[in-house]
mmCIF file of C-alpha atoms and ligand atoms in Angstrom:
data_model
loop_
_atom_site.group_PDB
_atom_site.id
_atom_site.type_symbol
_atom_site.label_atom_id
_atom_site.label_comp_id
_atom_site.label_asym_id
_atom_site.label_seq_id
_atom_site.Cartn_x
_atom_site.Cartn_y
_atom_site.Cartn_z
ATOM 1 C CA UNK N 3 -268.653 -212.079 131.826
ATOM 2 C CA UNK N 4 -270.833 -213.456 128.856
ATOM 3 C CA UNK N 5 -269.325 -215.926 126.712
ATOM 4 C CA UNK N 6 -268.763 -214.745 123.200
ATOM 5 C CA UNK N 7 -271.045 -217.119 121.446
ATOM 6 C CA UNK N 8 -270.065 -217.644 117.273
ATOM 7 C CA UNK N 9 -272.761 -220.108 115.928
ATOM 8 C CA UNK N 10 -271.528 -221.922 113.127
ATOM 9 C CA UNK N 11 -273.128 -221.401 109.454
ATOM 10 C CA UNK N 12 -271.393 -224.893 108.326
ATOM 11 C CA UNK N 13 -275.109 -226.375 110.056
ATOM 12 C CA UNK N 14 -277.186 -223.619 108.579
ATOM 13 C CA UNK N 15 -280.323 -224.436 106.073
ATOM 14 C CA UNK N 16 -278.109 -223.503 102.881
ATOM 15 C CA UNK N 17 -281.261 -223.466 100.947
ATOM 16 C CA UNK N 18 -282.612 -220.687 103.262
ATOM 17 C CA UNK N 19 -279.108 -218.656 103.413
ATOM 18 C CA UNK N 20 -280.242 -215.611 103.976
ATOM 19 C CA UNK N 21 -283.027 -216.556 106.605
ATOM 20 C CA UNK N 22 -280.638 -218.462 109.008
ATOM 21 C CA UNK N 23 -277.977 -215.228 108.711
ATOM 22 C CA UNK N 24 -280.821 -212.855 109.778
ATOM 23 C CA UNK N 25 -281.695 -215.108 112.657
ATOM 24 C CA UNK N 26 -277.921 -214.342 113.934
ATOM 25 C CA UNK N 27 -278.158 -210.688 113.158
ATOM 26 C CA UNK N 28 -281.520 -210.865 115.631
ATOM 27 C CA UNK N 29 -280.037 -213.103 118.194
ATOM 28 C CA UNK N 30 -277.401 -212.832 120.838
ATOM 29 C CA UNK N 31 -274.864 -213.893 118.366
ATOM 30 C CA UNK N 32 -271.826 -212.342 118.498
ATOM 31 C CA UNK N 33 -269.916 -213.520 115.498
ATOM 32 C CA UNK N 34 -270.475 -215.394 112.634
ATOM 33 C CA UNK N 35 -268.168 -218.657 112.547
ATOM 34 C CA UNK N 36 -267.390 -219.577 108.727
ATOM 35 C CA UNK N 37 -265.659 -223.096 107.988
ATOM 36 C CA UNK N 38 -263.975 -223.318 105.369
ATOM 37 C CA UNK N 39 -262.239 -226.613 104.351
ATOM 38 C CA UNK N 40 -260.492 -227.373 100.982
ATOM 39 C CA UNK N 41 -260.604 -231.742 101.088
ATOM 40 C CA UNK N 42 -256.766 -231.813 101.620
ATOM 41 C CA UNK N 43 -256.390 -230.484 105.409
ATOM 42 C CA UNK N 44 -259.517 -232.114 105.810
ATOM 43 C CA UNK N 45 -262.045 -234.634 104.505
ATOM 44 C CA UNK N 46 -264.523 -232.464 103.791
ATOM 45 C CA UNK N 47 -265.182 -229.496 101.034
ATOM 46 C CA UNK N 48 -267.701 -227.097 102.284
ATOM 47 C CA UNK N 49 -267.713 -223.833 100.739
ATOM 48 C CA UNK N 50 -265.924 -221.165 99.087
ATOM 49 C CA UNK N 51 -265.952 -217.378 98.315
ATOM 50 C CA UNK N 52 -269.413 -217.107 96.053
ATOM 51 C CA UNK N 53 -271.210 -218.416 98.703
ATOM 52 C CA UNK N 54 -269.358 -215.998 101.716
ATOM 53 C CA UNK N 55 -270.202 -213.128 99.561
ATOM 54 C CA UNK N 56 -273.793 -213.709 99.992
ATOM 55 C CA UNK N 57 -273.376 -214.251 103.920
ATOM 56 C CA UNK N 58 -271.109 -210.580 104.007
ATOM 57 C CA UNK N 59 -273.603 -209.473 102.324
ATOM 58 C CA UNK N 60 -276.162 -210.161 104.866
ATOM 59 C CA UNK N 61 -274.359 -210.399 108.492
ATOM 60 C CA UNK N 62 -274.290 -207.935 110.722
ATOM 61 C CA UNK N 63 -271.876 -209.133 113.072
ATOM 62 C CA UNK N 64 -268.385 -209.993 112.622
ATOM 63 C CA UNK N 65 -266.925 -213.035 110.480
ATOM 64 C CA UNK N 66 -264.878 -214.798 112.077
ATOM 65 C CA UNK N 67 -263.405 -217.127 109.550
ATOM 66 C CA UNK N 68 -261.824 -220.539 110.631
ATOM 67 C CA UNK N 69 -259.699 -222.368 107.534
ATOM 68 C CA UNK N 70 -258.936 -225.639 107.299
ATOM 69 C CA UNK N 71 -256.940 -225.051 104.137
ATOM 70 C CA UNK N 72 -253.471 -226.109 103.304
ATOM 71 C CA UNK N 73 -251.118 -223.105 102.601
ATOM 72 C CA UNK N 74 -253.408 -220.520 103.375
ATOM 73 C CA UNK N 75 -250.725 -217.722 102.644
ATOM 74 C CA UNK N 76 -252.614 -217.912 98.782
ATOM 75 C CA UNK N 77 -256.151 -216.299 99.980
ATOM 76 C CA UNK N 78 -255.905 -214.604 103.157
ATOM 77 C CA UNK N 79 -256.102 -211.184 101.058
ATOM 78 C CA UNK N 80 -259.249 -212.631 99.552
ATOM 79 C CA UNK N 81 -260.825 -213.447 102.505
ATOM 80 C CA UNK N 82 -260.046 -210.005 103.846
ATOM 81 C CA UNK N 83 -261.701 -208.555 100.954
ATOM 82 C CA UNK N 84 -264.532 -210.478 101.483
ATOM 83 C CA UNK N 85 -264.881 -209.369 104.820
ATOM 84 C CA UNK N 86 -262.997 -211.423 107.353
ATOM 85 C CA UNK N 87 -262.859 -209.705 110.493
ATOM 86 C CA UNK N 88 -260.721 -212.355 112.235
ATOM 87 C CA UNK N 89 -259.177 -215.001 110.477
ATOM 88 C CA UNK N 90 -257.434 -219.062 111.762
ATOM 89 C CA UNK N 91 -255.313 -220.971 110.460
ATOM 90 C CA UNK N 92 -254.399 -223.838 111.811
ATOM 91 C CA UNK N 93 -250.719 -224.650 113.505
ATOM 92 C CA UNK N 94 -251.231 -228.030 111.717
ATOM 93 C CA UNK N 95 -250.804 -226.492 108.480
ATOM 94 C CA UNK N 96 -248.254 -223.685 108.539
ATOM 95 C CA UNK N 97 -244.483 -224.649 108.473
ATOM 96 C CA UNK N 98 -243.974 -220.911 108.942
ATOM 97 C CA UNK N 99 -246.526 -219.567 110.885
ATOM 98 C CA UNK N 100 -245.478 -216.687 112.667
ATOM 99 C CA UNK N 101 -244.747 -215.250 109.116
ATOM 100 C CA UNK N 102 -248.321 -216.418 108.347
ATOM 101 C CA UNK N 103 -249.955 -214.187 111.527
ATOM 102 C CA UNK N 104 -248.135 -211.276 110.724
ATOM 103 C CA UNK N 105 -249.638 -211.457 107.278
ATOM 104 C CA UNK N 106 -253.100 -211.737 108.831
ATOM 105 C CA UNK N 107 -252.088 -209.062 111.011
ATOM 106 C CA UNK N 108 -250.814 -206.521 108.295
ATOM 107 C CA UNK N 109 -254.224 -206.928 106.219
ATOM 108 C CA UNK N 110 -255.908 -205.228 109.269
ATOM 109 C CA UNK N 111 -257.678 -208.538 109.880
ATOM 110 C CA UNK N 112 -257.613 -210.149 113.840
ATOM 111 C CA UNK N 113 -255.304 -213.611 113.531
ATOM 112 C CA UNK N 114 -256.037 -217.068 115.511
ATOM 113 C CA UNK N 115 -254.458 -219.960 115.722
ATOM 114 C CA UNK N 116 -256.162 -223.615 115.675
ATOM 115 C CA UNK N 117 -255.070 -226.418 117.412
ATOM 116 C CA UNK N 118 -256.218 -230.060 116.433
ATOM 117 C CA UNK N 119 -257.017 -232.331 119.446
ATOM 118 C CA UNK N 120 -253.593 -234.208 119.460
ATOM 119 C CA UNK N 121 -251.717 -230.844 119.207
ATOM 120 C CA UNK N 122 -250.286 -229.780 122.687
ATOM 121 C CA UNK N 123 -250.780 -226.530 124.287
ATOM 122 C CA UNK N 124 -247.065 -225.953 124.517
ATOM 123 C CA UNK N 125 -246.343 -225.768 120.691
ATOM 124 C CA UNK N 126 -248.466 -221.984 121.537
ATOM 125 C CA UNK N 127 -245.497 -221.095 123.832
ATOM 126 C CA UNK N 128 -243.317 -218.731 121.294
ATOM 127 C CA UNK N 129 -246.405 -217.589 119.118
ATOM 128 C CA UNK N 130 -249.489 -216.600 121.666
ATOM 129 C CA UNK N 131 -247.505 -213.216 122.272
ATOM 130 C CA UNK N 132 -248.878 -212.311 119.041
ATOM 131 C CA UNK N 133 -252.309 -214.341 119.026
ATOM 132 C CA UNK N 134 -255.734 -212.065 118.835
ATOM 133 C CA UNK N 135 -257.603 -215.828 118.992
ATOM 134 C CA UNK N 136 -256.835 -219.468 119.639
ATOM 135 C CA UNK N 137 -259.221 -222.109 118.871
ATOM 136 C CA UNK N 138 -259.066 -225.077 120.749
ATOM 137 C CA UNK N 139 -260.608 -227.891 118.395
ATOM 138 C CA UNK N 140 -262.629 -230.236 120.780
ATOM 139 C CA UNK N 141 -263.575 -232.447 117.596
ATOM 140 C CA UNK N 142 -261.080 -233.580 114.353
ATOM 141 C CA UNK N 143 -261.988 -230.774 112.252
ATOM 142 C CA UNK N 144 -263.906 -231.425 109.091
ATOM 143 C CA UNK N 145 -267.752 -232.279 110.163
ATOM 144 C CA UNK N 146 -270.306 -230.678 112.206
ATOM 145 C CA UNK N 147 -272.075 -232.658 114.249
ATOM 146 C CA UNK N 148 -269.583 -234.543 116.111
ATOM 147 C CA UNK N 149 -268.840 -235.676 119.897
ATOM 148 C CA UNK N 150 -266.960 -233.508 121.977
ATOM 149 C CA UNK N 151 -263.652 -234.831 122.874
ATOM 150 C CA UNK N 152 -263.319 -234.473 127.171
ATOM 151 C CA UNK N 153 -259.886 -233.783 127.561
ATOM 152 C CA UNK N 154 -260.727 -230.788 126.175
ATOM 153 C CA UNK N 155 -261.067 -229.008 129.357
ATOM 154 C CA UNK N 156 -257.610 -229.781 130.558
ATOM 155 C CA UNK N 157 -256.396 -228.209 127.458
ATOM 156 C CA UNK N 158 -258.230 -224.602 128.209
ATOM 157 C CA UNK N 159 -257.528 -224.512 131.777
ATOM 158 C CA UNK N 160 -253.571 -224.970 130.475
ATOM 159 C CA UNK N 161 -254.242 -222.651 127.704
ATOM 160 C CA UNK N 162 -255.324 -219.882 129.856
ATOM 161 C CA UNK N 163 -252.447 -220.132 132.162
ATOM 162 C CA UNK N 164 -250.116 -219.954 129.268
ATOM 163 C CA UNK N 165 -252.086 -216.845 128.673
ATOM 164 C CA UNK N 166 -251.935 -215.479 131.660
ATOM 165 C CA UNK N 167 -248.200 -216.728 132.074
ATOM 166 C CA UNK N 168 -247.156 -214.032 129.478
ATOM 167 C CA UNK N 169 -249.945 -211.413 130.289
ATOM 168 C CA UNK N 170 -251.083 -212.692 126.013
ATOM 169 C CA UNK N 171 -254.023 -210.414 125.022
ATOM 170 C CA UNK N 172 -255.499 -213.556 123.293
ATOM 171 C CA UNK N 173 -259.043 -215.211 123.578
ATOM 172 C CA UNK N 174 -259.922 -218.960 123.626
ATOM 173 C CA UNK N 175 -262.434 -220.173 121.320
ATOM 174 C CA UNK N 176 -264.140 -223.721 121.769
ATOM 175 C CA UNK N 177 -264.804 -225.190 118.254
ATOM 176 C CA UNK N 178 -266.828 -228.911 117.769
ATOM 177 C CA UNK N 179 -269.449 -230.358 119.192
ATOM 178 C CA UNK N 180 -270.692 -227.413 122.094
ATOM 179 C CA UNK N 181 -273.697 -227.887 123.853
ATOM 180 C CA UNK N 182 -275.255 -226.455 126.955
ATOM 181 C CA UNK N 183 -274.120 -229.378 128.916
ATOM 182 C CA UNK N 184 -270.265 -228.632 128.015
ATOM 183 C CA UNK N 185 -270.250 -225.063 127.963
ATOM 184 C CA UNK N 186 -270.372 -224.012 131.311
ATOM 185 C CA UNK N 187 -267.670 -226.343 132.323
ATOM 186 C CA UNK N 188 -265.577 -224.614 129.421
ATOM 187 C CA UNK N 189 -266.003 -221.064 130.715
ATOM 188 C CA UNK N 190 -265.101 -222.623 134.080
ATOM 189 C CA UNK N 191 -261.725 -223.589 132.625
ATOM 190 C CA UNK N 192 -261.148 -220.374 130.995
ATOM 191 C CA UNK N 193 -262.983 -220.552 127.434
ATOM 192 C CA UNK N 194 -264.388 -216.983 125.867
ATOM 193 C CA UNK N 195 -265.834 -217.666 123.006
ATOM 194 C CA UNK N 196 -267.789 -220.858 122.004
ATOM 195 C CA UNK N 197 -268.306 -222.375 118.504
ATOM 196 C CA UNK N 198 -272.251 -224.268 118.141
ATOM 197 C CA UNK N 199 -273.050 -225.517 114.734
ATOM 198 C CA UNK N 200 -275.379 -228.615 115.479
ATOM 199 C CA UNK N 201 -276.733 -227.188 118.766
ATOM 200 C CA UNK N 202 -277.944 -224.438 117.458
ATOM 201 C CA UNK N 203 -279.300 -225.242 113.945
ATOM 202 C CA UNK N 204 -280.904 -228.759 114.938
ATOM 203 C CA UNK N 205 -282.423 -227.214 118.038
ATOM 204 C CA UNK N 206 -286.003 -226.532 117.397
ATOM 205 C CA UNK N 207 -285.854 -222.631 118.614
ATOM 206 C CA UNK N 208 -282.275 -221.714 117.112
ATOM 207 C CA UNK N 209 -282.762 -218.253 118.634
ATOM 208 C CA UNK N 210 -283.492 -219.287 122.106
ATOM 209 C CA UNK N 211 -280.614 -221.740 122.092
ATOM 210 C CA UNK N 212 -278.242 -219.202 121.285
ATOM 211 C CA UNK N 213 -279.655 -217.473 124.336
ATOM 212 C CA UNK N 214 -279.217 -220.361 126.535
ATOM 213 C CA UNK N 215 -275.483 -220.225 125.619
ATOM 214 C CA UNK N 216 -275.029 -216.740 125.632
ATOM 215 C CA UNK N 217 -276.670 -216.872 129.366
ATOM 216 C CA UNK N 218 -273.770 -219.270 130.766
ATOM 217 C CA UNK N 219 -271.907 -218.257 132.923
HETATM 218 C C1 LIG O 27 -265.514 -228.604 112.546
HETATM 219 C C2 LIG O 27 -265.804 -227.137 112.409
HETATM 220 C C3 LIG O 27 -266.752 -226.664 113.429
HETATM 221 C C4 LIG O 27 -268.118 -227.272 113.336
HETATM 222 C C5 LIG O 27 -268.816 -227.085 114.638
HETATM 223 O O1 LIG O 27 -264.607 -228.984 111.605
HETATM 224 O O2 LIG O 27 -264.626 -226.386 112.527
HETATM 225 O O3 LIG O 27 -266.818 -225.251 113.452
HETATM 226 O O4 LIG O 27 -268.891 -226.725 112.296
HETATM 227 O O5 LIG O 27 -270.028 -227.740 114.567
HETATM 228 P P1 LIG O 27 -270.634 -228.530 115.787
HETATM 229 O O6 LIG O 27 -270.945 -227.517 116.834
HETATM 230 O O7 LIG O 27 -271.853 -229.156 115.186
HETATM 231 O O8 LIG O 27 -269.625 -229.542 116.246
HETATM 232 ZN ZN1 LIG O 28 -264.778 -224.140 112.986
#
């Protein structure tokens, strides 16, 4: 099986929007990974809904949108209408999130869960049931760019047995700092889809790197 591979448009050329989304539509993208962090969750702003609208308005592939937003409850309809096709929130920052999922859920819209690096695995135990997505967060969200944290792989390989524990219909997602390196030692452990912001955009051939990654197996 091919890894799902969901470059990250946080790293993109925002000067040269458009270009960098019509690269994914012509490469072996599969989805379109869109950060989105508000400076409270995290310390970082990056961007809001003018500037999605002009990336929905271009991609061809499936947004799937990752929010590091306090209450997010407020603008999950928004970011359905603006076309989320799967949206996370993160376990961090939902005191009642199994309310929160179903709301994902009932706007038609795939739901994931994020998990910070000190989160454990088990806190998934009474929620993955009802999980299209988790994303395993192998940096502290809130940067691109950043080293990937190693114990990382201990926490997929016990994801996926929680997932295969309860026969979960749920897909693991590797978010922060993915390279070719890493990768195939994530799919080893059980990842599905991988997050690459810096790899891809810094690499001088951002078409063939995705490529490269979409080629691990
Ligand atoms: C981190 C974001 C990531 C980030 C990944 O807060 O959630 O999606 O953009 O970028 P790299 O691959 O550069 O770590
Ligand atoms: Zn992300």
């Amino acid at each position: 099986m091919y890894p799902i591979i969901s470059p990250s448009i946080l790293s993109a050329d925002f000067g040269h929007l458009q270009r960098d989304c019509e690269m994914l539509n012509q490469s072996a993208a599969d989805w379109f990974h869109i950060d989105i962090m508000d400076g409270v969750f995290v310390p970082n702003l990056s961007f809001g809904f003018p500037v999605l609208k002009s990336i929905q308005a271009v991609a061809q592939k499936p947004l799937d949108v990752h929010l590091m937003i306090v209450d997010p409850d407020r603008y999950l309809e928004t970011f359905q209408q603006h076309g989320a096709w799967q949206i996370s929130v993160h376990y961090e920052a939902c005191p009642h999130l199994h309310r929160t999922i179903q709301k994902i859920k009932s706007l038609g819209v795939k739901a994931g869960v994020a998990l910070n690096p000190h989160s454990p695995v088990s806190l998934l135990k009474d929620i993955i049931a009802d999980l299209d997505l988790v994303i395993l967060m192998s940096v502290n969200p809130g940067f691109g760019g950043q080293k990937f944290i190693e114990h990382t792989y201990a926490k997929t390989s016990e994801l996926k047995d929680l997932i295969v524990k309860q026969a979960a219909n749920c897909l693991i997602e590797i978010d922060g700092g993915v390279n070719g390196p890493n990768a195939s030692r994530l799919i080893a452990a059980g990842a599905d889809a991988l997050v690459a912001g810096n790899f891809v955009f810094s690499s001088p051939n951002p078409t063939a790197t995705i490529a490269e990654l979409k080629n691990i197996r």
